[in-house]
Amino acid sequence: MLCGAPHNKKNFLFFGSPESGQTSAIIYSLIETCRKLDINPADYLRETLSALPTMQQSEAADWTPARWKSIRGTAGE
């Protein structure tokens, strides 16, 4: 289980590179946003990451957790 954001602020400083720390922070932010919106993070990430290779830039706004939930009408299980 991931700990809250305040605990992890310093941990993100010690990844292999600044880019990997930023990537981890983005993923963590998506996971926490899903939890707050009562979305199963694994379902969201699975579907989003599967769609990325064919996604158009104009579609990106439809893949935020809030928009994803409203389009699908899903809630966490």
Coordinates of C-alpha atoms in Angstrom, one line a residue:
M1 CA 0.0 0.0 0.0
L2 CA 1.3 3.4 -0.9
C3 CA 1.7 6.0 1.9
G4 CA 0.3 9.5 1.7
A5 CA 1.9 12.2 -0.4
P6 CA 3.7 14.1 2.4
H7 CA 5.6 10.9 3.3
N8 CA 6.8 10.4 -0.3
K9 CA 8.0 13.9 -1.1
K10 CA 11.5 13.2 0.0
N11 CA 11.5 9.7 -1.4
F12 CA 11.1 11.0 -4.9
L13 CA 14.4 12.8 -4.5
F14 CA 16.3 9.5 -4.4
F15 CA 15.2 7.7 -7.6
G16 CA 17.9 6.9 -10.2
S17 CA 17.5 10.2 -12.0
P18 CA 15.3 13.3 -11.9
E19 CA 13.2 12.0 -14.8
S20 CA 12.4 8.7 -13.0
G21 CA 11.5 10.6 -9.9
Q22 CA 9.1 12.8 -11.9
T23 CA 7.6 9.8 -13.7
S24 CA 7.0 8.0 -10.3
A25 CA 5.4 11.2 -8.9
I26 CA 3.0 11.4 -11.9
I27 CA 2.0 7.7 -11.6
Y28 CA 1.5 8.1 -7.8
S29 CA -0.6 11.2 -8.4
L30 CA -2.8 9.3 -10.9
I31 CA -3.2 6.4 -8.4
E32 CA -4.2 8.7 -5.6
T33 CA -6.6 10.6 -7.8
C34 CA -8.2 7.4 -8.8
R35 CA -8.6 6.4 -5.2
K36 CA -10.2 9.7 -4.3
L37 CA -12.7 9.3 -7.2
D38 CA -13.5 5.7 -6.1
I39 CA -11.9 4.3 -9.3
N40 CA -9.9 1.0 -9.2
P41 CA -6.4 2.3 -10.1
A42 CA -5.4 -1.0 -11.8
D43 CA -8.4 -0.8 -14.1
Y44 CA -7.8 2.8 -15.0
L45 CA -4.1 2.3 -15.6
R46 CA -4.6 -0.9 -17.6
E47 CA -7.1 0.7 -19.9
T48 CA -5.2 4.0 -20.2
L49 CA -1.8 2.4 -20.9
S50 CA -3.3 0.0 -23.4
A51 CA -4.8 3.0 -25.3
L52 CA -1.7 5.1 -25.3
P53 CA -0.1 3.7 -28.5
T54 CA -3.0 4.6 -30.7
M55 CA -4.3 7.7 -28.7
Q56 CA -4.4 11.0 -30.5
Q57 CA -3.2 14.1 -28.6
S58 CA -6.7 15.6 -28.9
E59 CA -8.1 12.6 -27.0
A60 CA -5.8 13.0 -23.9
A61 CA -8.3 15.1 -21.9
D62 CA -10.7 12.1 -22.1
W63 CA -8.2 10.0 -20.2
T64 CA -7.9 12.0 -17.0
P65 CA -9.3 9.9 -14.1
A66 CA -12.4 12.2 -13.6
R67 CA -13.2 12.2 -17.3
W68 CA -12.6 8.5 -17.6
K69 CA -15.0 7.8 -14.8
S70 CA -17.7 10.0 -16.1
I71 CA -17.5 8.5 -19.6
R72 CA -17.6 4.9 -18.3
G73 CA -19.8 5.5 -15.3
T74 CA -17.6 3.2 -13.2
A75 CA -16.8 3.1 -9.5
G76 CA -14.2 1.2 -7.5
E77 CA -15.0 -2.4 -6.6

